[in-house]
mmCIF file of C-alpha atoms and ligand atoms in Angstrom:
data_model
loop_
_atom_site.group_PDB
_atom_site.id
_atom_site.type_symbol
_atom_site.label_atom_id
_atom_site.label_comp_id
_atom_site.label_asym_id
_atom_site.label_seq_id
_atom_site.Cartn_x
_atom_site.Cartn_y
_atom_site.Cartn_z
ATOM 1 C CA UNK A 1 -0.008 -0.033 -0.033
ATOM 2 C CA UNK A 2 1.166 3.488 -0.755
ATOM 3 C CA UNK A 3 1.406 5.708 2.333
ATOM 4 C CA UNK A 4 0.314 9.317 1.104
ATOM 5 C CA UNK A 5 0.863 10.985 4.540
ATOM 6 C CA UNK A 6 4.517 9.640 4.419
ATOM 7 C CA UNK A 7 5.059 10.792 0.909
ATOM 8 C CA UNK A 8 3.673 14.433 1.554
ATOM 9 C CA UNK A 9 6.103 14.594 4.528
ATOM 10 C CA UNK A 10 8.846 13.474 2.347
ATOM 11 C CA UNK A 11 8.120 16.116 -0.213
ATOM 12 C CA UNK A 12 8.034 18.652 2.423
ATOM 13 C CA UNK A 13 11.303 17.679 3.866
ATOM 14 C CA UNK A 14 12.992 17.693 0.351
ATOM 15 C CA UNK A 15 11.500 21.128 -0.318
ATOM 16 C CA UNK A 16 12.984 22.254 3.137
ATOM 17 C CA UNK A 17 16.286 20.888 2.255
ATOM 18 C CA UNK A 18 16.368 22.447 -1.224
ATOM 19 C CA UNK A 19 15.370 25.779 0.507
ATOM 20 C CA UNK A 20 18.262 25.613 2.961
ATOM 21 C CA UNK A 21 20.817 24.574 0.313
ATOM 22 C CA UNK A 22 19.774 27.400 -1.930
ATOM 23 C CA UNK A 23 20.098 29.864 1.005
ATOM 24 C CA UNK A 24 23.565 28.448 1.764
ATOM 25 C CA UNK A 25 24.671 29.087 -1.772
ATOM 26 C CA UNK A 26 22.683 32.357 -2.645
ATOM 27 C CA UNK A 27 23.142 34.415 0.319
ATOM 28 C CA UNK A 28 26.931 34.343 0.265
ATOM 29 C CA UNK A 29 26.968 34.754 -3.651
ATOM 30 C CA UNK A 30 24.698 37.936 -3.345
ATOM 31 C CA UNK A 31 26.892 39.297 -0.499
ATOM 32 C CA UNK A 32 30.036 38.840 -2.663
ATOM 33 C CA UNK A 33 28.417 40.556 -5.677
ATOM 34 C CA UNK A 34 27.364 43.436 -3.574
ATOM 35 C CA UNK A 35 30.971 43.490 -2.071
ATOM 36 C CA UNK A 36 32.492 43.414 -5.599
ATOM 37 C CA UNK A 37 30.106 46.179 -6.842
ATOM 38 C CA UNK A 38 31.253 48.079 -3.911
ATOM 39 C CA UNK A 39 34.895 47.409 -4.664
ATOM 40 C CA UNK A 40 34.230 48.541 -8.060
ATOM 41 C CA UNK A 41 35.306 45.292 -9.577
ATOM 42 C CA UNK A 42 32.006 44.570 -11.424
ATOM 43 C CA UNK A 43 30.164 47.165 -13.341
ATOM 44 C CA UNK A 44 26.561 46.125 -12.677
ATOM 45 C CA UNK A 45 25.437 48.162 -15.871
ATOM 46 C CA UNK A 46 27.517 45.507 -17.829
ATOM 47 C CA UNK A 47 29.769 48.082 -19.533
ATOM 48 C CA UNK A 48 33.111 47.236 -18.212
ATOM 49 C CA UNK A 49 34.770 50.401 -17.618
ATOM 50 C CA UNK A 50 37.552 48.696 -15.891
ATOM 51 C CA UNK A 51 39.115 46.050 -18.092
ATOM 52 C CA UNK A 52 41.247 43.581 -15.923
ATOM 53 C CA UNK A 53 43.524 43.514 -19.050
ATOM 54 C CA UNK A 54 43.933 47.202 -18.841
ATOM 55 C CA UNK A 55 44.748 47.729 -15.181
ATOM 56 C CA UNK A 56 47.860 49.270 -14.140
ATOM 57 C CA UNK A 57 47.920 50.683 -17.743
ATOM 58 C CA UNK A 58 49.851 53.874 -16.730
ATOM 59 C CA UNK A 59 52.534 51.515 -15.434
ATOM 60 C CA UNK A 60 52.974 49.493 -18.613
ATOM 61 C CA UNK A 61 55.725 50.808 -21.013
ATOM 62 C CA UNK A 62 55.130 49.907 -24.610
ATOM 63 C CA UNK A 63 58.209 50.598 -27.004
ATOM 64 C CA UNK A 64 58.248 50.143 -30.811
ATOM 65 C CA UNK A 65 61.443 48.869 -32.456
ATOM 66 C CA UNK A 66 61.861 49.010 -36.259
ATOM 67 C CA UNK A 67 64.407 47.262 -38.291
ATOM 68 C CA UNK A 68 64.734 46.557 -42.145
ATOM 69 C CA UNK A 69 66.055 42.864 -42.184
ATOM 70 C CA UNK A 70 64.313 39.506 -42.069
ATOM 71 C CA UNK A 71 63.515 37.801 -38.855
ATOM 72 C CA UNK A 72 65.806 34.759 -39.548
ATOM 73 C CA UNK A 73 68.871 37.026 -39.347
ATOM 74 C CA UNK A 74 71.234 37.926 -36.278
ATOM 75 C CA UNK A 75 69.346 41.244 -35.931
ATOM 76 C CA UNK A 76 66.013 39.830 -36.426
ATOM 77 C CA UNK A 77 66.556 37.194 -33.793
ATOM 78 C CA UNK A 78 68.342 39.679 -31.495
ATOM 79 C CA UNK A 79 65.277 42.122 -31.743
ATOM 80 C CA UNK A 80 62.929 39.317 -30.703
ATOM 81 C CA UNK A 81 65.146 38.098 -27.903
ATOM 82 C CA UNK A 82 65.608 41.661 -26.590
ATOM 83 C CA UNK A 83 61.514 41.879 -26.469
ATOM 84 C CA UNK A 84 61.163 38.736 -24.745
ATOM 85 C CA UNK A 85 63.855 39.548 -22.119
ATOM 86 C CA UNK A 86 62.560 43.084 -21.548
ATOM 87 C CA UNK A 87 58.971 41.611 -20.852
ATOM 88 C CA UNK A 88 60.666 38.870 -18.437
ATOM 89 C CA UNK A 89 62.946 41.165 -16.624
ATOM 90 C CA UNK A 90 59.883 43.746 -15.872
ATOM 91 C CA UNK A 91 57.576 41.111 -15.021
ATOM 92 C CA UNK A 92 55.545 41.935 -18.172
ATOM 93 C CA UNK A 93 55.278 45.676 -17.561
ATOM 94 C CA UNK A 94 57.681 46.509 -20.487
ATOM 95 C CA UNK A 95 56.469 45.530 -24.067
ATOM 96 C CA UNK A 96 58.550 45.841 -26.981
ATOM 97 C CA UNK A 97 56.656 45.495 -30.278
ATOM 98 C CA UNK A 98 59.229 44.629 -32.956
ATOM 99 C CA UNK A 99 58.543 45.685 -36.821
ATOM 100 C CA UNK A 100 60.968 43.697 -39.106
ATOM 101 C CA UNK A 101 61.348 43.724 -42.830
ATOM 102 C CA UNK A 102 61.044 47.656 -42.994
ATOM 103 C CA UNK A 103 57.344 47.167 -42.217
ATOM 104 C CA UNK A 104 57.370 50.478 -40.320
ATOM 105 C CA UNK A 105 60.123 52.535 -41.693
ATOM 106 C CA UNK A 106 62.739 52.011 -44.366
ATOM 107 C CA UNK A 107 66.535 52.201 -43.641
ATOM 108 C CA UNK A 108 66.468 55.694 -45.144
ATOM 109 C CA UNK A 109 63.623 56.992 -43.008
ATOM 110 C CA UNK A 110 64.052 55.331 -39.692
ATOM 111 C CA UNK A 111 66.527 57.777 -38.333
ATOM 112 C CA UNK A 112 64.218 60.725 -38.936
ATOM 113 C CA UNK A 113 61.194 58.917 -37.451
ATOM 114 C CA UNK A 114 63.368 58.278 -34.594
ATOM 115 C CA UNK A 115 64.293 61.871 -34.152
ATOM 116 C CA UNK A 116 60.388 62.852 -34.396
ATOM 117 C CA UNK A 117 59.683 60.215 -31.773
ATOM 118 C CA UNK A 118 57.470 58.118 -34.277
ATOM 119 C CA UNK A 119 59.420 55.080 -33.212
ATOM 120 C CA UNK A 120 61.344 54.498 -29.942
ATOM 121 C CA UNK A 121 64.067 52.038 -30.966
ATOM 122 C CA UNK A 122 66.017 51.479 -34.205
ATOM 123 C CA UNK A 123 69.019 49.345 -35.117
ATOM 124 C CA UNK A 124 70.174 50.889 -38.329
ATOM 125 C CA UNK A 125 73.245 49.764 -40.439
ATOM 126 C CA UNK A 126 75.975 52.168 -39.361
ATOM 127 C CA UNK A 127 76.868 52.326 -42.958
ATOM 128 C CA UNK A 128 73.908 54.046 -43.965
ATOM 129 C CA UNK A 129 74.831 56.985 -41.681
ATOM 130 C CA UNK A 130 78.617 57.435 -42.055
ATOM 131 C CA UNK A 131 78.074 60.502 -44.035
ATOM 132 C CA UNK A 132 76.323 62.085 -41.489
ATOM 133 C CA UNK A 133 78.268 60.567 -38.298
ATOM 134 C CA UNK A 134 81.603 60.624 -39.992
ATOM 135 C CA UNK A 135 83.415 58.821 -37.054
ATOM 136 C CA UNK A 136 81.627 55.578 -38.303
ATOM 137 C CA UNK A 137 83.441 55.736 -41.450
ATOM 138 C CA UNK A 138 86.111 53.935 -39.666
ATOM 139 C CA UNK A 139 83.624 51.032 -39.404
ATOM 140 C CA UNK A 140 83.205 50.988 -43.217
ATOM 141 C CA UNK A 141 86.959 50.701 -44.098
ATOM 142 C CA UNK A 142 87.582 47.311 -45.587
ATOM 143 C CA UNK A 143 89.782 44.975 -43.647
ATOM 144 C CA UNK A 144 90.080 47.339 -40.590
ATOM 145 C CA UNK A 145 89.012 44.625 -38.120
ATOM 146 C CA UNK A 146 90.513 41.039 -37.981
ATOM 147 C CA UNK A 147 87.222 39.650 -36.756
ATOM 148 C CA UNK A 148 84.213 40.518 -34.611
ATOM 149 C CA UNK A 149 86.244 39.788 -31.333
ATOM 150 C CA UNK A 150 88.720 42.545 -32.481
ATOM 151 C CA UNK A 151 85.848 44.853 -33.164
ATOM 152 C CA UNK A 152 84.230 44.381 -29.905
ATOM 153 C CA UNK A 153 87.660 45.036 -28.204
ATOM 154 C CA UNK A 154 87.686 48.490 -30.092
ATOM 155 C CA UNK A 155 83.949 49.190 -29.409
ATOM 156 C CA UNK A 156 84.324 48.499 -25.726
ATOM 157 C CA UNK A 157 87.365 51.018 -25.345
ATOM 158 C CA UNK A 158 87.700 54.687 -25.637
ATOM 159 C CA UNK A 159 87.389 54.623 -29.505
ATOM 160 C CA UNK A 160 84.116 52.974 -28.978
ATOM 161 C CA UNK A 161 82.968 55.940 -26.907
ATOM 162 C CA UNK A 162 83.774 58.150 -29.457
ATOM 163 C CA UNK A 163 81.852 56.289 -32.049
ATOM 164 C CA UNK A 164 78.862 55.767 -29.547
ATOM 165 C CA UNK A 165 78.748 59.611 -28.982
ATOM 166 C CA UNK A 166 78.431 60.723 -32.754
ATOM 167 C CA UNK A 167 74.546 60.627 -32.864
ATOM 168 C CA UNK A 168 74.348 62.824 -29.700
ATOM 169 C CA UNK A 169 74.604 65.765 -32.189
ATOM 170 C CA UNK A 170 71.038 64.746 -33.338
ATOM 171 C CA UNK A 171 69.728 64.311 -29.963
ATOM 172 C CA UNK A 172 70.116 60.465 -30.229
ATOM 173 C CA UNK A 173 71.803 58.194 -27.951
ATOM 174 C CA UNK A 174 73.761 54.909 -28.802
ATOM 175 C CA UNK A 175 72.784 52.354 -26.288
ATOM 176 C CA UNK A 176 75.148 49.584 -27.726
ATOM 177 C CA UNK A 177 76.175 47.827 -31.049
ATOM 178 C CA UNK A 178 74.618 44.787 -32.359
ATOM 179 C CA UNK A 179 76.260 43.059 -35.386
ATOM 180 C CA UNK A 180 75.319 41.346 -38.431
ATOM 181 C CA UNK A 181 78.898 40.104 -39.219
ATOM 182 C CA UNK A 182 81.415 40.579 -42.062
ATOM 183 C CA UNK A 183 80.545 41.165 -45.644
ATOM 184 C CA UNK A 184 80.963 38.971 -48.566
ATOM 185 C CA UNK A 185 80.578 39.866 -52.412
ATOM 186 C CA UNK A 186 78.120 38.376 -54.815
ATOM 187 C CA UNK A 187 77.584 38.996 -58.524
ATOM 188 C CA UNK A 188 76.167 37.176 -61.570
ATOM 189 C CA UNK A 189 78.988 38.213 -63.942
ATOM 190 C CA UNK A 190 82.031 36.293 -63.126
ATOM 191 C CA UNK A 191 84.030 34.900 -59.961
ATOM 192 C CA UNK A 192 85.485 37.942 -58.157
ATOM 193 C CA UNK A 193 88.956 36.897 -56.927
ATOM 194 C CA UNK A 194 91.301 39.796 -57.871
ATOM 195 C CA UNK A 195 90.662 43.605 -58.165
ATOM 196 C CA UNK A 196 90.766 43.280 -61.938
ATOM 197 C CA UNK A 197 87.485 41.190 -61.631
ATOM 198 C CA UNK A 198 85.584 44.077 -60.435
ATOM 199 C CA UNK A 199 85.774 45.869 -63.566
ATOM 200 C CA UNK A 200 82.447 46.306 -65.094
ATOM 201 C CA UNK A 201 80.520 45.360 -62.239
ATOM 202 C CA UNK A 202 77.700 47.532 -60.801
ATOM 203 C CA UNK A 203 77.009 47.113 -57.107
ATOM 204 C CA UNK A 204 74.026 48.087 -55.029
ATOM 205 C CA UNK A 205 75.481 49.641 -52.050
ATOM 206 C CA UNK A 206 74.328 51.427 -48.801
ATOM 207 C CA UNK A 207 74.302 55.271 -48.523
ATOM 208 C CA UNK A 208 77.876 55.302 -47.655
ATOM 209 C CA UNK A 209 80.410 57.331 -49.679
ATOM 210 C CA UNK A 210 83.207 55.376 -48.020
ATOM 211 C CA UNK A 211 81.748 52.010 -49.389
ATOM 212 C CA UNK A 212 81.359 53.738 -52.755
ATOM 213 C CA UNK A 213 85.064 54.774 -52.812
ATOM 214 C CA UNK A 214 86.501 51.245 -51.925
ATOM 215 C CA UNK A 215 84.238 49.519 -54.529
ATOM 216 C CA UNK A 216 85.601 52.252 -56.959
ATOM 217 C CA UNK A 217 89.114 51.685 -55.963
ATOM 218 C CA UNK A 218 88.635 47.984 -56.615
ATOM 219 C CA UNK A 219 87.248 48.882 -59.990
ATOM 220 C CA UNK A 220 83.567 48.710 -59.899
ATOM 221 C CA UNK A 221 80.732 51.245 -60.109
ATOM 222 C CA UNK A 222 77.869 51.646 -57.530
ATOM 223 C CA UNK A 223 74.292 52.393 -57.123
ATOM 224 C CA UNK A 224 72.894 53.448 -53.559
ATOM 225 C CA UNK A 225 69.791 51.989 -52.697
ATOM 226 C CA UNK A 226 67.595 50.898 -49.735
ATOM 227 C CA UNK A 227 67.902 47.292 -48.503
ATOM 228 C CA UNK A 228 64.420 46.337 -49.578
ATOM 229 C CA UNK A 229 65.196 47.637 -53.160
ATOM 230 C CA UNK A 230 68.258 45.240 -53.562
ATOM 231 C CA UNK A 231 66.537 42.219 -54.673
ATOM 232 C CA UNK A 232 64.248 43.875 -57.572
ATOM 233 C CA UNK A 233 67.440 45.906 -58.564
ATOM 234 C CA UNK A 234 69.397 42.505 -58.869
ATOM 235 C CA UNK A 235 66.474 40.768 -60.445
ATOM 236 C CA UNK A 236 65.823 43.360 -63.137
ATOM 237 C CA UNK A 237 69.631 43.470 -63.959
ATOM 238 C CA UNK A 238 69.751 47.272 -62.862
ATOM 239 C CA UNK A 239 72.847 46.139 -60.888
ATOM 240 C CA UNK A 240 74.581 42.996 -61.212
ATOM 241 C CA UNK A 241 76.428 42.792 -57.878
ATOM 242 C CA UNK A 242 76.237 43.433 -54.144
ATOM 243 C CA UNK A 243 78.027 43.130 -50.871
ATOM 244 C CA UNK A 244 76.456 41.776 -47.619
ATOM 245 C CA UNK A 245 76.704 39.457 -44.752
ATOM 246 C CA UNK A 246 75.761 35.770 -45.332
ATOM 247 C CA UNK A 247 72.634 35.964 -43.475
ATOM 248 C CA UNK A 248 71.240 39.020 -45.366
ATOM 249 C CA UNK A 249 72.373 37.420 -48.862
ATOM 250 C CA UNK A 250 70.310 34.224 -47.824
ATOM 251 C CA UNK A 251 67.164 35.632 -46.004
ATOM 252 C CA UNK A 252 66.593 37.969 -48.854
ATOM 253 C CA UNK A 253 67.091 35.554 -51.565
ATOM 254 C CA UNK A 254 69.797 37.717 -53.264
ATOM 255 C CA UNK A 255 71.668 34.435 -54.018
ATOM 256 C CA UNK A 256 68.801 33.137 -56.203
ATOM 257 C CA UNK A 257 69.568 35.993 -58.671
ATOM 258 C CA UNK A 258 73.388 35.680 -58.408
ATOM 259 C CA UNK A 259 75.794 33.176 -59.662
ATOM 260 C CA UNK A 260 79.041 33.655 -57.648
ATOM 261 C CA UNK A 261 79.866 34.577 -54.102
ATOM 262 C CA UNK A 262 83.220 35.322 -52.906
ATOM 263 C CA UNK A 263 83.946 34.882 -49.093
ATOM 264 C CA UNK A 264 85.963 37.939 -48.700
ATOM 265 C CA UNK A 265 85.157 39.096 -45.050
ATOM 266 C CA UNK A 266 86.170 42.466 -46.401
ATOM 267 C CA UNK A 267 83.884 44.745 -44.347
ATOM 268 C CA UNK A 268 81.847 45.067 -41.299
ATOM 269 C CA UNK A 269 78.045 45.303 -41.083
ATOM 270 C CA UNK A 270 76.894 46.375 -37.700
ATOM 271 C CA UNK A 271 74.035 48.187 -35.900
ATOM 272 C CA UNK A 272 74.267 50.886 -33.345
ATOM 273 C CA UNK A 273 70.972 50.606 -31.306
ATOM 274 C CA UNK A 274 69.603 53.995 -31.203
ATOM 275 C CA UNK A 275 66.993 55.877 -28.930
ATOM 276 C CA UNK A 276 65.942 59.353 -28.869
ATOM 277 C CA UNK A 277 67.616 60.834 -25.918
ATOM 278 C CA UNK A 278 64.790 62.932 -24.496
ATOM 279 C CA UNK A 279 62.730 59.748 -24.489
ATOM 280 C CA UNK A 280 65.375 57.722 -22.822
ATOM 281 C CA UNK A 281 65.952 60.487 -20.079
ATOM 282 C CA UNK A 282 62.178 60.352 -19.239
ATOM 283 C CA UNK A 283 62.163 56.691 -18.616
ATOM 284 C CA UNK A 284 62.830 55.617 -14.981
ATOM 285 C CA UNK A 285 66.274 54.493 -13.921
ATOM 286 C CA UNK A 286 64.835 51.044 -13.287
ATOM 287 C CA UNK A 287 63.316 50.960 -16.861
ATOM 288 C CA UNK A 288 66.555 52.117 -18.311
ATOM 289 C CA UNK A 289 68.504 49.364 -16.559
ATOM 290 C CA UNK A 290 66.088 46.674 -17.535
ATOM 291 C CA UNK A 291 66.197 47.666 -21.245
ATOM 292 C CA UNK A 292 69.975 47.985 -21.179
ATOM 293 C CA UNK A 293 70.320 44.498 -19.640
ATOM 294 C CA UNK A 294 67.800 43.010 -22.104
ATOM 295 C CA UNK A 295 69.749 44.677 -25.087
ATOM 296 C CA UNK A 296 73.185 43.452 -23.796
ATOM 297 C CA UNK A 297 71.800 39.755 -23.281
ATOM 298 C CA UNK A 298 70.310 39.951 -26.976
ATOM 299 C CA UNK A 299 73.687 41.124 -28.191
ATOM 300 C CA UNK A 300 75.486 38.219 -26.495
ATOM 301 C CA UNK A 301 72.873 35.821 -27.942
ATOM 302 C CA UNK A 302 73.304 37.318 -31.450
ATOM 303 C CA UNK A 303 76.991 36.902 -31.280
ATOM 304 C CA UNK A 304 76.471 33.209 -30.604
ATOM 305 C CA UNK A 305 74.062 32.953 -33.298
ATOM 306 C CA UNK A 306 75.834 34.539 -36.068
ATOM 307 C CA UNK A 307 78.162 31.388 -36.671
ATOM 308 C CA UNK A 308 75.279 29.225 -36.762
ATOM 309 C CA UNK A 309 72.995 31.135 -39.090
ATOM 310 C CA UNK A 310 75.936 31.826 -41.540
ATOM 311 C CA UNK A 311 76.929 28.243 -41.504
ATOM 312 C CA UNK A 312 73.251 27.393 -42.318
ATOM 313 C CA UNK A 313 73.002 30.031 -44.989
ATOM 314 C CA UNK A 314 76.199 29.039 -46.672
ATOM 315 C CA UNK A 315 75.105 25.274 -46.864
ATOM 316 C CA UNK A 316 71.769 26.059 -48.228
ATOM 317 C CA UNK A 317 73.205 28.711 -50.886
ATOM 318 C CA UNK A 318 75.897 26.110 -51.967
ATOM 319 C CA UNK A 319 73.123 23.532 -52.340
ATOM 320 C CA UNK A 320 71.047 25.693 -54.610
ATOM 321 C CA UNK A 321 74.114 25.855 -56.999
ATOM 322 C CA UNK A 322 75.746 29.194 -55.961
ATOM 323 C CA UNK A 323 79.290 29.055 -56.804
ATOM 324 C CA UNK A 324 81.401 29.811 -53.473
ATOM 325 C CA UNK A 325 84.926 31.078 -53.748
ATOM 326 C CA UNK A 326 87.193 31.608 -50.777
ATOM 327 C CA UNK A 327 89.926 34.261 -51.095
ATOM 328 C CA UNK A 328 93.625 33.086 -50.999
ATOM 329 C CA UNK A 329 96.182 35.130 -48.745
ATOM 330 C CA UNK A 330 97.682 36.537 -52.104
ATOM 331 C CA UNK A 331 94.257 37.610 -53.398
ATOM 332 C CA UNK A 332 93.389 39.378 -49.987
ATOM 333 C CA UNK A 333 96.731 41.263 -50.107
ATOM 334 C CA UNK A 334 95.769 42.432 -53.605
ATOM 335 C CA UNK A 335 92.262 43.814 -52.378
ATOM 336 C CA UNK A 336 94.103 45.296 -49.474
ATOM 337 C CA UNK A 337 96.543 47.180 -51.610
ATOM 338 C CA UNK A 338 93.916 48.410 -54.005
ATOM 339 C CA UNK A 339 91.761 49.972 -50.890
ATOM 340 C CA UNK A 340 94.734 51.195 -49.008
ATOM 341 C CA UNK A 341 94.485 54.989 -50.278
ATOM 342 C CA UNK A 342 91.114 55.180 -48.706
ATOM 343 C CA UNK A 343 92.423 55.011 -45.152
ATOM 344 C CA UNK A 344 94.478 58.277 -45.673
ATOM 345 C CA UNK A 345 91.394 59.740 -47.053
ATOM 346 C CA UNK A 346 89.279 58.791 -44.097
ATOM 347 C CA UNK A 347 92.198 59.486 -41.452
ATOM 348 C CA UNK A 348 92.296 63.212 -42.101
ATOM 349 C CA UNK A 349 88.656 63.523 -41.589
ATOM 350 C CA UNK A 350 88.624 61.826 -38.121
ATOM 351 C CA UNK A 351 89.355 63.415 -34.538
ATOM 352 C CA UNK A 352 92.785 62.616 -33.252
ATOM 353 C CA UNK A 353 92.448 59.235 -31.515
ATOM 354 C CA UNK A 354 90.457 57.900 -34.545
ATOM 355 C CA UNK A 355 92.876 59.065 -36.982
ATOM 356 C CA UNK A 356 95.903 57.294 -35.163
ATOM 357 C CA UNK A 357 93.735 54.133 -35.032
ATOM 358 C CA UNK A 358 93.210 54.459 -38.764
ATOM 359 C CA UNK A 359 96.800 55.332 -39.704
ATOM 360 C CA UNK A 360 98.017 52.201 -37.562
ATOM 361 C CA UNK A 361 95.586 49.799 -39.278
ATOM 362 C CA UNK A 362 96.316 51.029 -42.795
ATOM 363 C CA UNK A 363 97.237 47.875 -44.988
ATOM 364 C CA UNK A 364 101.234 48.030 -45.571
HETATM 365 C C1 LIG B 1 71.897 46.580 -46.137
HETATM 366 O O1 LIG B 1 71.299 47.700 -46.269
HETATM 367 O O2 LIG B 1 72.580 45.990 -46.944
HETATM 368 C C2 LIG B 1 71.954 46.040 -44.801
HETATM 369 O O3 LIG B 1 72.794 46.859 -43.998
HETATM 370 C C3 LIG B 1 70.642 46.032 -44.143
HETATM 371 C C4 LIG B 1 70.760 45.613 -42.585
HETATM 372 O O4 LIG B 1 70.189 46.484 -41.704
HETATM 373 O O5 LIG B 1 71.542 44.636 -42.367
#
């Protein structure tokens, strides 16, 4: 037999249990919501005027860094590493947005953009600015540094200070130098081994009269052009040769429109990392220390990476059919003799300590 009385009681008990349970959940929930509204963490109108993502916005520092090379190059990788380390060292407070491949500014326009404050950090090829910061012409002299260790020793000494100070005339500050490496020659005319092989070659070059001059002394003609114009110029045959580091030759596919590469290590390609000085001085000492540390770590990482990226680039380019030539000691001496007069031309323009350095390093 079914007992209705007992069922009614059971239903009432179930209702009581449900009501008690609901009260246990709803009362604290309502209190919490009121508390959060009171503290301003929830907007009851549904319009979030306080987005948790935006909290502490005034404390977040966002910097834009522009450069013109591909990401799979020493500079491209250093910039990414720098952005990551700046974020890590600041607990996410400093954000560096990196714009590679000239996406923001070309190598010709980036320096003025920095002076105007339209970008916060740039790492231009020093060669593009050696006509403006004449001290940097020393860096463009062929064969002046034995290798990157030799170069770094100079940059870290008193001559390095002179080089770093040059852009102060424009209200800019050099934080440090990053490097691409040593430059090589590519052409689609003939193997280039001796100075006479330069005859009739037309080189794309950076905006540096020092580079123009040594290529002339070697016997070639030159056309100044932005980095991102180099491939189309080579492809259309408006120039037939260029000089660059292995990673730039590879990542920008110059080798696909060239037949021969000479491993000459004849010149240095490096990047002063520049900021607008007024902007830099507005940053807190803590932020400046974090940024410098991140830049230095990125520089050390870049140095370790150059060899690996260059080896990979060389292997791929050789496999594609590019003919690779290595200068012998005698061939190198012939190049050095051809460019030696440029050392005198540059030396007379230099302040005394740099003049002495150039004179001491002139090929004999
Ligand atoms: C070039 O213009 O050839 C390179 O210097 C570009 C760069 O920034 O490495």
